[in-house]
PDB file of C-alpha atoms in Angstrom:
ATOM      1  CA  UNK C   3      29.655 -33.600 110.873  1.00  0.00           C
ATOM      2  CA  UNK C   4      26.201 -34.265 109.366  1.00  0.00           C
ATOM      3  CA  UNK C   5      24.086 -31.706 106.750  1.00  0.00           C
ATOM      4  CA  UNK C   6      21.176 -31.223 107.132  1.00  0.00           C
ATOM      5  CA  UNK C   7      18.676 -30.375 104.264  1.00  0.00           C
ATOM      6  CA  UNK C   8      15.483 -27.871 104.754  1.00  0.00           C
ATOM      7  CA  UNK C   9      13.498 -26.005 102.640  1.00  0.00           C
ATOM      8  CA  UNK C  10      11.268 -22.875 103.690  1.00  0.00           C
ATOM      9  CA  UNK C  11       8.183 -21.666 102.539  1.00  0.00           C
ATOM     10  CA  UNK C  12       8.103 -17.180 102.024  1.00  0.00           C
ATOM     11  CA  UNK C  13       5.004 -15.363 101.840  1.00  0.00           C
ATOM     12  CA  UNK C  14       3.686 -17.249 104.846  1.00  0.00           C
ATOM     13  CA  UNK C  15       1.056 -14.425 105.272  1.00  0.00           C
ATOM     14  CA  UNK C  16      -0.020 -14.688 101.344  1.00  0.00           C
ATOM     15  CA  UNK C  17      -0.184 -18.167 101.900  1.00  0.00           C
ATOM     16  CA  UNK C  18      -2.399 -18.346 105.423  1.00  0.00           C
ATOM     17  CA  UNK C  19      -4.966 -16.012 103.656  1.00  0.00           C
ATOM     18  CA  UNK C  20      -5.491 -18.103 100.402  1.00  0.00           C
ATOM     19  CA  UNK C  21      -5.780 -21.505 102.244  1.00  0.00           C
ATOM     20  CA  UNK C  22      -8.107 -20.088 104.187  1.00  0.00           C
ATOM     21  CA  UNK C  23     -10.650 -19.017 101.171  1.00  0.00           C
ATOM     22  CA  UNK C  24      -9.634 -22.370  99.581  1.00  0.00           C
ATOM     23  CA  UNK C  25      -8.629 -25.332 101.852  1.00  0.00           C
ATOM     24  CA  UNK C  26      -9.474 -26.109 104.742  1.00  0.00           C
ATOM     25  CA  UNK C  27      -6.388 -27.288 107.591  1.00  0.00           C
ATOM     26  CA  UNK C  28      -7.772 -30.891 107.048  1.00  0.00           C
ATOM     27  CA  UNK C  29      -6.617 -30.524 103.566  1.00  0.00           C
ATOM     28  CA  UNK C  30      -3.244 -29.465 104.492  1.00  0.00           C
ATOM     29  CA  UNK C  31      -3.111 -31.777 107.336  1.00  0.00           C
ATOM     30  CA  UNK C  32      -3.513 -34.936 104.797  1.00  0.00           C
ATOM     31  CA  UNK C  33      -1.433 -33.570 102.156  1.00  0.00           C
ATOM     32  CA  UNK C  34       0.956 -33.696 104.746  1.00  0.00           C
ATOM     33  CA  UNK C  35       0.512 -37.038 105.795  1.00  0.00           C
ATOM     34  CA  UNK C  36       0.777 -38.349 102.533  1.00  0.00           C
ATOM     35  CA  UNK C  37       3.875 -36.638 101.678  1.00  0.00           C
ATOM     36  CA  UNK C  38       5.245 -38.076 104.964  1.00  0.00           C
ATOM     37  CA  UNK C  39       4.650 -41.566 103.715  1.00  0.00           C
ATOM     38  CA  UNK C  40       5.720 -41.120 100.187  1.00  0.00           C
ATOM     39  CA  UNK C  41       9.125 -39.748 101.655  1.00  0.00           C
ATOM     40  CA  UNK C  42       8.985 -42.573 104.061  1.00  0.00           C
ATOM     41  CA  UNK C  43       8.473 -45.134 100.820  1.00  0.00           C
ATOM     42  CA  UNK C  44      10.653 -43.496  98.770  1.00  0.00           C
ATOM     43  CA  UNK C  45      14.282 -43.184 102.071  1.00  0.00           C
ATOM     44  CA  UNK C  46      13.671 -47.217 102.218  1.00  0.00           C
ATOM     45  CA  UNK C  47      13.713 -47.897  98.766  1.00  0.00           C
ATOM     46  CA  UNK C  48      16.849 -46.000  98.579  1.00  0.00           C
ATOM     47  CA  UNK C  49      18.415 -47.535 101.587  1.00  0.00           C
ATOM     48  CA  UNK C  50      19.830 -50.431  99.671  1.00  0.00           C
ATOM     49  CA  UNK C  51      23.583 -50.236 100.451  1.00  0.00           C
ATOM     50  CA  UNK C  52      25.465 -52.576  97.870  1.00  0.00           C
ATOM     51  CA  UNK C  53      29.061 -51.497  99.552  1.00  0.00           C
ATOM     52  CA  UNK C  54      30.252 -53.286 102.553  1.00  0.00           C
ATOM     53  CA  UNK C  55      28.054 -55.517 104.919  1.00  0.00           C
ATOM     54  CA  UNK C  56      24.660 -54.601 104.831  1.00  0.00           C
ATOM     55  CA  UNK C  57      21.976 -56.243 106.750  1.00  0.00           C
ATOM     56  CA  UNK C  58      19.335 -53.981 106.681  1.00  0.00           C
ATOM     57  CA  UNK C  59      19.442 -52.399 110.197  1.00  0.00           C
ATOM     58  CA  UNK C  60      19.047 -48.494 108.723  1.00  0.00           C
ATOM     59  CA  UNK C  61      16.304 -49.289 106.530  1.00  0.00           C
ATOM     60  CA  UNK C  62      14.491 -50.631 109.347  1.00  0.00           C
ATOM     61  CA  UNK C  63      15.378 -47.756 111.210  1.00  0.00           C
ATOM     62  CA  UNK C  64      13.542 -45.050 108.931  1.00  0.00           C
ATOM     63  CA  UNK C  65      10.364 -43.997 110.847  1.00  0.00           C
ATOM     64  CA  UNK C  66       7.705 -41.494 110.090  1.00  0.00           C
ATOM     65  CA  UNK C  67       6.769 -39.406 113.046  1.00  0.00           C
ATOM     66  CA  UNK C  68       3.326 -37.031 112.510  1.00  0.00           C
ATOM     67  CA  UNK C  69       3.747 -33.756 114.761  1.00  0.00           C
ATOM     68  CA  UNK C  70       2.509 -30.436 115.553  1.00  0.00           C
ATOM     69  CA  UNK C  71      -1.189 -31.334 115.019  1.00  0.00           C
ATOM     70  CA  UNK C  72      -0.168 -33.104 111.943  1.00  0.00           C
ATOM     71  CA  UNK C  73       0.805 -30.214 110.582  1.00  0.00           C
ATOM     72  CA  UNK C  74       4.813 -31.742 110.845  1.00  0.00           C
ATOM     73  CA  UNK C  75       6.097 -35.132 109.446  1.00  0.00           C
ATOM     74  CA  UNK C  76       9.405 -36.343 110.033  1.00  0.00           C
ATOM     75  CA  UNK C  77      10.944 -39.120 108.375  1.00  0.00           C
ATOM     76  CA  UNK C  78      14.320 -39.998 109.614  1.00  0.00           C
ATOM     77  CA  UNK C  79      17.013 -43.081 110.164  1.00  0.00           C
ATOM     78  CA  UNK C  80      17.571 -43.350 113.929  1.00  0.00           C
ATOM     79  CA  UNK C  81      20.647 -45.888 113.119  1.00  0.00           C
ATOM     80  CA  UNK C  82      23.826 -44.162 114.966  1.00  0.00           C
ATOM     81  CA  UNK C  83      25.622 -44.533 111.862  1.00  0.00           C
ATOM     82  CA  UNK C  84      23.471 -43.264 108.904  1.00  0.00           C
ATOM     83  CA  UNK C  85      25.167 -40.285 107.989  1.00  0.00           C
ATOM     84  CA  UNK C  86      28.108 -41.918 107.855  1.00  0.00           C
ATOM     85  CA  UNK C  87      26.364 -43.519 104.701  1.00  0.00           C
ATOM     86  CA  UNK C  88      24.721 -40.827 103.396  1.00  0.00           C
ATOM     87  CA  UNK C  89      28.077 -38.647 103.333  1.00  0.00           C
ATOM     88  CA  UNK C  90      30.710 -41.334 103.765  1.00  0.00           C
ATOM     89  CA  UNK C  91      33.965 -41.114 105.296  1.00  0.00           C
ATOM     90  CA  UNK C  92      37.965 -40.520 104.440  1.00  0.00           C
ATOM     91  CA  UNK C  93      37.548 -44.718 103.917  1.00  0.00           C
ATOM     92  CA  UNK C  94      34.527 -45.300 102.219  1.00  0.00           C
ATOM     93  CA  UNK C  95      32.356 -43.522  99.673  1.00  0.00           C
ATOM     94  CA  UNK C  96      28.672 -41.863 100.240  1.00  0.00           C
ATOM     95  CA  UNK C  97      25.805 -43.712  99.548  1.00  0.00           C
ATOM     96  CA  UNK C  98      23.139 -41.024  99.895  1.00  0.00           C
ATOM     97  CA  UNK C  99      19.555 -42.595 100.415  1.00  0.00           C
ATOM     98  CA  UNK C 100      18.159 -39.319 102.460  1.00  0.00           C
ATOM     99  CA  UNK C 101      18.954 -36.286 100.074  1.00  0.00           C
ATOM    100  CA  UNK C 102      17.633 -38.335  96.968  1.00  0.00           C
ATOM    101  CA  UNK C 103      14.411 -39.044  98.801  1.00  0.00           C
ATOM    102  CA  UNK C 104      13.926 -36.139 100.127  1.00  0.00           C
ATOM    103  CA  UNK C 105      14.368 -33.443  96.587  1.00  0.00           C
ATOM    104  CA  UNK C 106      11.894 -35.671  94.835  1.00  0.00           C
ATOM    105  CA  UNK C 107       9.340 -35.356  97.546  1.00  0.00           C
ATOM    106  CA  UNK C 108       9.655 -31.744  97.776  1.00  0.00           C
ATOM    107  CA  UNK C 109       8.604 -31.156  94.317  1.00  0.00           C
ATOM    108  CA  UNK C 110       5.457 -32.978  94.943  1.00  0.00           C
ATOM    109  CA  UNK C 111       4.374 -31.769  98.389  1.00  0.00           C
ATOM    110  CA  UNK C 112       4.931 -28.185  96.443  1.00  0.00           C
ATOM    111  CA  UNK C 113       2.584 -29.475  93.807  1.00  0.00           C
ATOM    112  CA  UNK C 114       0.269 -30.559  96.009  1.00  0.00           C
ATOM    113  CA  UNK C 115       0.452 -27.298  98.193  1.00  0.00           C
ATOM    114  CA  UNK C 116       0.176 -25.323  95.322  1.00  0.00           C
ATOM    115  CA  UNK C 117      -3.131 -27.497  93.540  1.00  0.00           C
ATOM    116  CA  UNK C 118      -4.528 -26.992  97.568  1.00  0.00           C
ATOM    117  CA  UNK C 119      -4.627 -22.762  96.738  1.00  0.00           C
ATOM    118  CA  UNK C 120      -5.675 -22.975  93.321  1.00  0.00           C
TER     119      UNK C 120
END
């Protein structure tokens, strides 16, 4: 069974209210987009598989998506067999190329959010 990782943002109101007096949404909307890419960067640099036979079908795979307005980037394999990798099985050991990615991008799109309300 696959994990998924999230994060969530609190104080949404707080939040809506000081973006408002100091960004405006096309702020948000390219912060956004650039995190999307850096994550998107940062899963295929990871998704170098030294175990087994690799031929670079999952790195391939990773696409970013913008949604929601572009207020939504996803950035995901679309290989059947990537968490299998990223979590490995009872006969081979994880190689995680999604998790990594993804914690060091959420300090930085927090960053950037927060420099945005300063």
């Amino acid at each position: 069974m696959a994990r998924s990782s999230s994060f969530s943002v609190t104080g949404i109101r707080q939040l809506r209210g000081q973006l408002k007096r100091n960004a405006s949404l096309q702020d948000i909307k390219n912060i956004i987009r650039l995190n999307g890419s850096e994550l998107d960067r940062g899963m295929k640099r990871n998704a170098n598989f030294v175990k087994g036979y690799s031929v670079g079908d999952t790195k391939r795979s990773i696409k970013l998506s913008i949604q929601d307005n572009g207020f939504t980037a996803k950035v995901a394999p679309t290989t059947n067999y990537s968490p299998y990798l990223e979590y490995g099985t009872r006969y081979m050991s994880a190689q995680p190329f999604v998790y990594p990615s993804f914690t060091v991008q959420k300090v930085k799109f927090l960053n950037d959010l927060t420099r945005v309300m300063r």
